[in-house]
PDB file of C-alpha atoms in Angstrom:
ATOM      1  CA  MET K   1      20.954  -3.809   3.296  1.00  0.00           C
ATOM      2  CA  ILE K   2      18.251  -2.185   1.168  1.00  0.00           C
ATOM      3  CA  LEU K   3      16.361  -4.709  -0.954  1.00  0.00           C
ATOM      4  CA  GLY K   4      14.006  -2.246  -2.624  1.00  0.00           C
ATOM      5  CA  ILE K   5      12.743   1.323  -2.645  1.00  0.00           C
ATOM      6  CA  GLY K   6       9.468   2.517  -4.097  1.00  0.00           C
ATOM      7  CA  ASN K   7       7.508   5.741  -4.119  1.00  0.00           C
ATOM      8  CA  ASP K   8       4.185   6.845  -5.504  1.00  0.00           C
ATOM      9  CA  LEU K   9       2.296  10.103  -5.866  1.00  0.00           C
ATOM     10  CA  ILE K  10      -1.440  10.125  -6.606  1.00  0.00           C
ATOM     11  CA  ASP K  11      -4.102  12.743  -7.124  1.00  0.00           C
ATOM     12  CA  ILE K  12      -6.708  12.289  -4.385  1.00  0.00           C
ATOM     13  CA  ARG K  13      -9.407  13.400  -6.843  1.00  0.00           C
ATOM     14  CA  ARG K  14      -8.690  10.267  -8.911  1.00  0.00           C
ATOM     15  CA  ILE K  15      -9.555   8.107  -5.904  1.00  0.00           C
ATOM     16  CA  GLU K  16     -12.636  10.252  -5.182  1.00  0.00           C
ATOM     17  CA  LYS K  17     -13.881   9.548  -8.717  1.00  0.00           C
ATOM     18  CA  SER K  18     -13.244   5.804  -8.349  1.00  0.00           C
ATOM     19  CA  LEU K  19     -15.117   5.757  -5.031  1.00  0.00           C
ATOM     20  CA  GLU K  20     -18.060   7.598  -6.593  1.00  0.00           C
ATOM     21  CA  ARG K  21     -18.145   5.545  -9.775  1.00  0.00           C
ATOM     22  CA  PHE K  22     -17.401   2.048  -8.491  1.00  0.00           C
ATOM     23  CA  GLY K  23     -18.064   2.216  -4.724  1.00  0.00           C
ATOM     24  CA  ASP K  24     -17.718  -1.156  -2.992  1.00  0.00           C
ATOM     25  CA  ARG K  25     -16.508  -2.856  -6.185  1.00  0.00           C
ATOM     26  CA  PHE K  26     -13.428  -0.629  -6.075  1.00  0.00           C
ATOM     27  CA  THR K  27     -12.772  -0.777  -2.341  1.00  0.00           C
ATOM     28  CA  ASN K  28     -13.330  -4.550  -2.103  1.00  0.00           C
ATOM     29  CA  ARG K  29     -11.018  -5.218  -5.049  1.00  0.00           C
ATOM     30  CA  VAL K  30      -8.154  -2.994  -3.909  1.00  0.00           C
ATOM     31  CA  PHE K  31      -8.233  -2.624  -0.109  1.00  0.00           C
ATOM     32  CA  THR K  32      -8.107  -5.086   2.780  1.00  0.00           C
ATOM     33  CA  GLU K  33     -10.953  -5.165   5.296  1.00  0.00           C
ATOM     34  CA  LEU K  34      -8.754  -3.396   7.861  1.00  0.00           C
ATOM     35  CA  GLU K  35      -7.886  -0.627   5.380  1.00  0.00           C
ATOM     36  CA  GLN K  36     -11.554  -0.178   4.501  1.00  0.00           C
ATOM     37  CA  ALA K  37     -12.566   0.003   8.162  1.00  0.00           C
ATOM     38  CA  LYS K  38      -9.925   2.654   8.914  1.00  0.00           C
ATOM     39  CA  SER K  39     -10.628   4.740   5.810  1.00  0.00           C
ATOM     40  CA  GLU K  40     -14.401   4.671   6.239  1.00  0.00           C
ATOM     41  CA  ARG K  41     -13.998   6.215   9.722  1.00  0.00           C
ATOM     42  CA  ARG K  42     -11.955   9.142   8.447  1.00  0.00           C
ATOM     43  CA  ALA K  43     -13.417  12.580   7.769  1.00  0.00           C
ATOM     44  CA  GLN K  44     -11.162  12.796   4.704  1.00  0.00           C
ATOM     45  CA  ARG K  45     -12.200   9.366   3.370  1.00  0.00           C
ATOM     46  CA  ALA K  46     -10.798   9.774  -0.154  1.00  0.00           C
ATOM     47  CA  ALA K  47      -7.438  11.049   1.152  1.00  0.00           C
ATOM     48  CA  SER K  48      -7.191   8.044   3.474  1.00  0.00           C
ATOM     49  CA  TYR K  49      -7.850   5.635   0.619  1.00  0.00           C
ATOM     50  CA  ALA K  50      -5.453   7.573  -1.644  1.00  0.00           C
ATOM     51  CA  LYS K  51      -2.582   7.273   0.846  1.00  0.00           C
ATOM     52  CA  ARG K  52      -3.170   3.541   1.109  1.00  0.00           C
ATOM     53  CA  PHE K  53      -3.355   3.210  -2.678  1.00  0.00           C
ATOM     54  CA  ALA K  54      -0.053   5.074  -3.026  1.00  0.00           C
ATOM     55  CA  ALA K  55       1.502   2.818  -0.361  1.00  0.00           C
ATOM     56  CA  LYS K  56       0.457  -0.291  -2.297  1.00  0.00           C
ATOM     57  CA  GLU K  57       1.955   1.113  -5.516  1.00  0.00           C
ATOM     58  CA  ALA K  58       5.174   2.113  -3.727  1.00  0.00           C
ATOM     59  CA  CYS K  59       5.470  -1.298  -2.069  1.00  0.00           C
ATOM     60  CA  ALA K  60       4.932  -3.119  -5.378  1.00  0.00           C
ATOM     61  CA  LYS K  61       7.696  -0.981  -6.897  1.00  0.00           C
ATOM     62  CA  ALA K  62       9.999  -1.823  -3.970  1.00  0.00           C
ATOM     63  CA  LEU K  63       9.238  -5.521  -4.587  1.00  0.00           C
ATOM     64  CA  GLY K  64      10.115  -4.986  -8.260  1.00  0.00           C
ATOM     65  CA  THR K  65       6.775  -6.256  -9.520  1.00  0.00           C
ATOM     66  CA  GLY K  66       4.072  -3.646  -9.984  1.00  0.00           C
ATOM     67  CA  VAL K  67       0.404  -4.562  -9.468  1.00  0.00           C
ATOM     68  CA  PRO K  68      -1.091  -6.870 -10.593  1.00  0.00           C
ATOM     69  CA  ARG K  69       1.992  -8.706 -11.817  1.00  0.00           C
ATOM     70  CA  ARG K  70       4.038 -11.745 -10.888  1.00  0.00           C
ATOM     71  CA  GLY K  71       1.290 -12.987  -8.580  1.00  0.00           C
ATOM     72  CA  VAL K  72       1.146  -9.760  -6.553  1.00  0.00           C
ATOM     73  CA  HIS K  73      -2.396  -8.430  -6.187  1.00  0.00           C
ATOM     74  CA  TRP K  74      -3.814  -5.304  -4.549  1.00  0.00           C
ATOM     75  CA  ARG K  75      -5.126  -7.030  -1.434  1.00  0.00           C
ATOM     76  CA  ASP K  76      -1.770  -8.810  -0.910  1.00  0.00           C
ATOM     77  CA  LEU K  77      -0.413  -5.398   0.139  1.00  0.00           C
ATOM     78  CA  GLY K  78      -2.009  -3.866   3.212  1.00  0.00           C
ATOM     79  CA  VAL K  79      -1.196  -0.768   5.252  1.00  0.00           C
ATOM     80  CA  VAL K  80      -1.165  -1.572   8.969  1.00  0.00           C
ATOM     81  CA  ASN K  81       0.008   0.296  12.039  1.00  0.00           C
ATOM     82  CA  LEU K  82       2.441  -0.956  14.646  1.00  0.00           C
ATOM     83  CA  PRO K  83       1.397  -0.568  18.315  1.00  0.00           C
ATOM     84  CA  SER K  84       3.340   2.719  18.313  1.00  0.00           C
ATOM     85  CA  GLY K  85       1.117   3.987  15.490  1.00  0.00           C
ATOM     86  CA  LYS K  86       3.918   3.850  12.913  1.00  0.00           C
ATOM     87  CA  PRO K  87       2.605   2.671   9.531  1.00  0.00           C
ATOM     88  CA  THR K  88       4.090  -0.345   7.781  1.00  0.00           C
ATOM     89  CA  MET K  89       2.993  -2.919   5.226  1.00  0.00           C
ATOM     90  CA  ALA K  90       1.553  -6.382   5.825  1.00  0.00           C
ATOM     91  CA  LEU K  91       2.290  -8.629   2.861  1.00  0.00           C
ATOM     92  CA  THR K  92       0.332 -11.795   2.092  1.00  0.00           C
ATOM     93  CA  GLY K  93      -0.108 -14.136  -0.866  1.00  0.00           C
ATOM     94  CA  GLY K  94       2.061 -13.353  -3.885  1.00  0.00           C
ATOM     95  CA  ALA K  95       3.580 -10.271  -2.244  1.00  0.00           C
ATOM     96  CA  ALA K  96       4.785 -12.331   0.717  1.00  0.00           C
ATOM     97  CA  GLU K  97       6.206 -14.930  -1.670  1.00  0.00           C
ATOM     98  CA  ARG K  98       8.069 -12.263  -3.645  1.00  0.00           C
ATOM     99  CA  LEU K  99       9.453 -10.845  -0.386  1.00  0.00           C
ATOM    100  CA  ARG K 100      10.733 -14.323   0.580  1.00  0.00           C
ATOM    101  CA  GLU K 101      12.474 -14.551  -2.809  1.00  0.00           C
ATOM    102  CA  LEU K 102      14.229 -11.218  -2.201  1.00  0.00           C
ATOM    103  CA  THR K 103      15.325 -11.930   1.375  1.00  0.00           C
ATOM    104  CA  PRO K 104      18.849 -13.343   1.805  1.00  0.00           C
ATOM    105  CA  LYS K 105      19.249 -16.346   4.097  1.00  0.00           C
ATOM    106  CA  GLY K 106      19.918 -15.432   7.711  1.00  0.00           C
ATOM    107  CA  MET K 107      18.243 -12.046   7.309  1.00  0.00           C
ATOM    108  CA  THR K 108      14.959 -10.604   8.561  1.00  0.00           C
ATOM    109  CA  VAL K 109      12.914  -8.149   6.552  1.00  0.00           C
ATOM    110  CA  GLN K 110      11.964  -4.673   7.706  1.00  0.00           C
ATOM    111  CA  VAL K 111       9.410  -2.638   5.734  1.00  0.00           C
ATOM    112  CA  ASP K 112       9.456   1.102   6.385  1.00  0.00           C
ATOM    113  CA  LEU K 113       6.582   3.221   5.103  1.00  0.00           C
ATOM    114  CA  THR K 114       5.873   6.917   5.181  1.00  0.00           C
ATOM    115  CA  ILE K 115       2.584   8.303   3.898  1.00  0.00           C
ATOM    116  CA  THR K 116       1.330  11.866   3.641  1.00  0.00           C
ATOM    117  CA  ASP K 117      -1.243  13.961   1.873  1.00  0.00           C
ATOM    118  CA  ASP K 118      -1.705  17.605   0.988  1.00  0.00           C
ATOM    119  CA  PHE K 119      -4.789  17.993  -1.171  1.00  0.00           C
ATOM    120  CA  PRO K 120      -4.913  17.237  -4.015  1.00  0.00           C
ATOM    121  CA  LEU K 121      -1.924  14.885  -3.639  1.00  0.00           C
ATOM    122  CA  ALA K 122      -1.126  11.811  -1.549  1.00  0.00           C
ATOM    123  CA  GLN K 123       2.334  10.274  -1.409  1.00  0.00           C
ATOM    124  CA  ALA K 124       3.967   7.131  -0.073  1.00  0.00           C
ATOM    125  CA  ILE K 125       7.550   5.927   0.161  1.00  0.00           C
ATOM    126  CA  VAL K 126       8.471   2.317   0.982  1.00  0.00           C
ATOM    127  CA  ILE K 127      11.928   1.000   1.836  1.00  0.00           C
ATOM    128  CA  ILE K 128      12.377  -2.742   2.204  1.00  0.00           C
ATOM    129  CA  SER K 129      15.530  -3.699   4.119  1.00  0.00           C
ATOM    130  CA  ALA K 130      17.152  -6.933   5.215  1.00  0.00           C
ATOM    131  CA  VAL K 131      18.731  -6.944   8.660  1.00  0.00           C
ATOM    132  CA  PRO K 132      20.667  -9.767  10.337  1.00  0.00           C
ATOM    133  CA  THR K 133      18.434 -12.138  12.276  1.00  0.00           C
ATOM    134  CA  SER K 134      19.265 -11.841  15.984  1.00  0.00           C
TER     135      SER K 134
END
């Protein structure tokens, strides 16, 4: 059962400008330490950050909250990779609480994420599903 769907499209140049103007203030406010470490290693640094930013926006939309609203903050939403390399979202704080509110009893949550970029755009789609607990 689908609990929420969200998508976001962002201009990578917008993130480039934020990185130039605000530097660490921007990255520390919006991105988890893991996201920063991964993005800082990328040749296309701004595109990496832009994809993660779009994923956060898409996930907040799937949760039905937006950011920052209803206790959901930027760093509560983090892009992580499964051992297979597949991206997904790690939710903490207010985002995790909102997810618990959405999840029916006896169900387990699955968060599917797809991210892509083609300069000057980055896009993310998030689908939050509830599946029966085995």
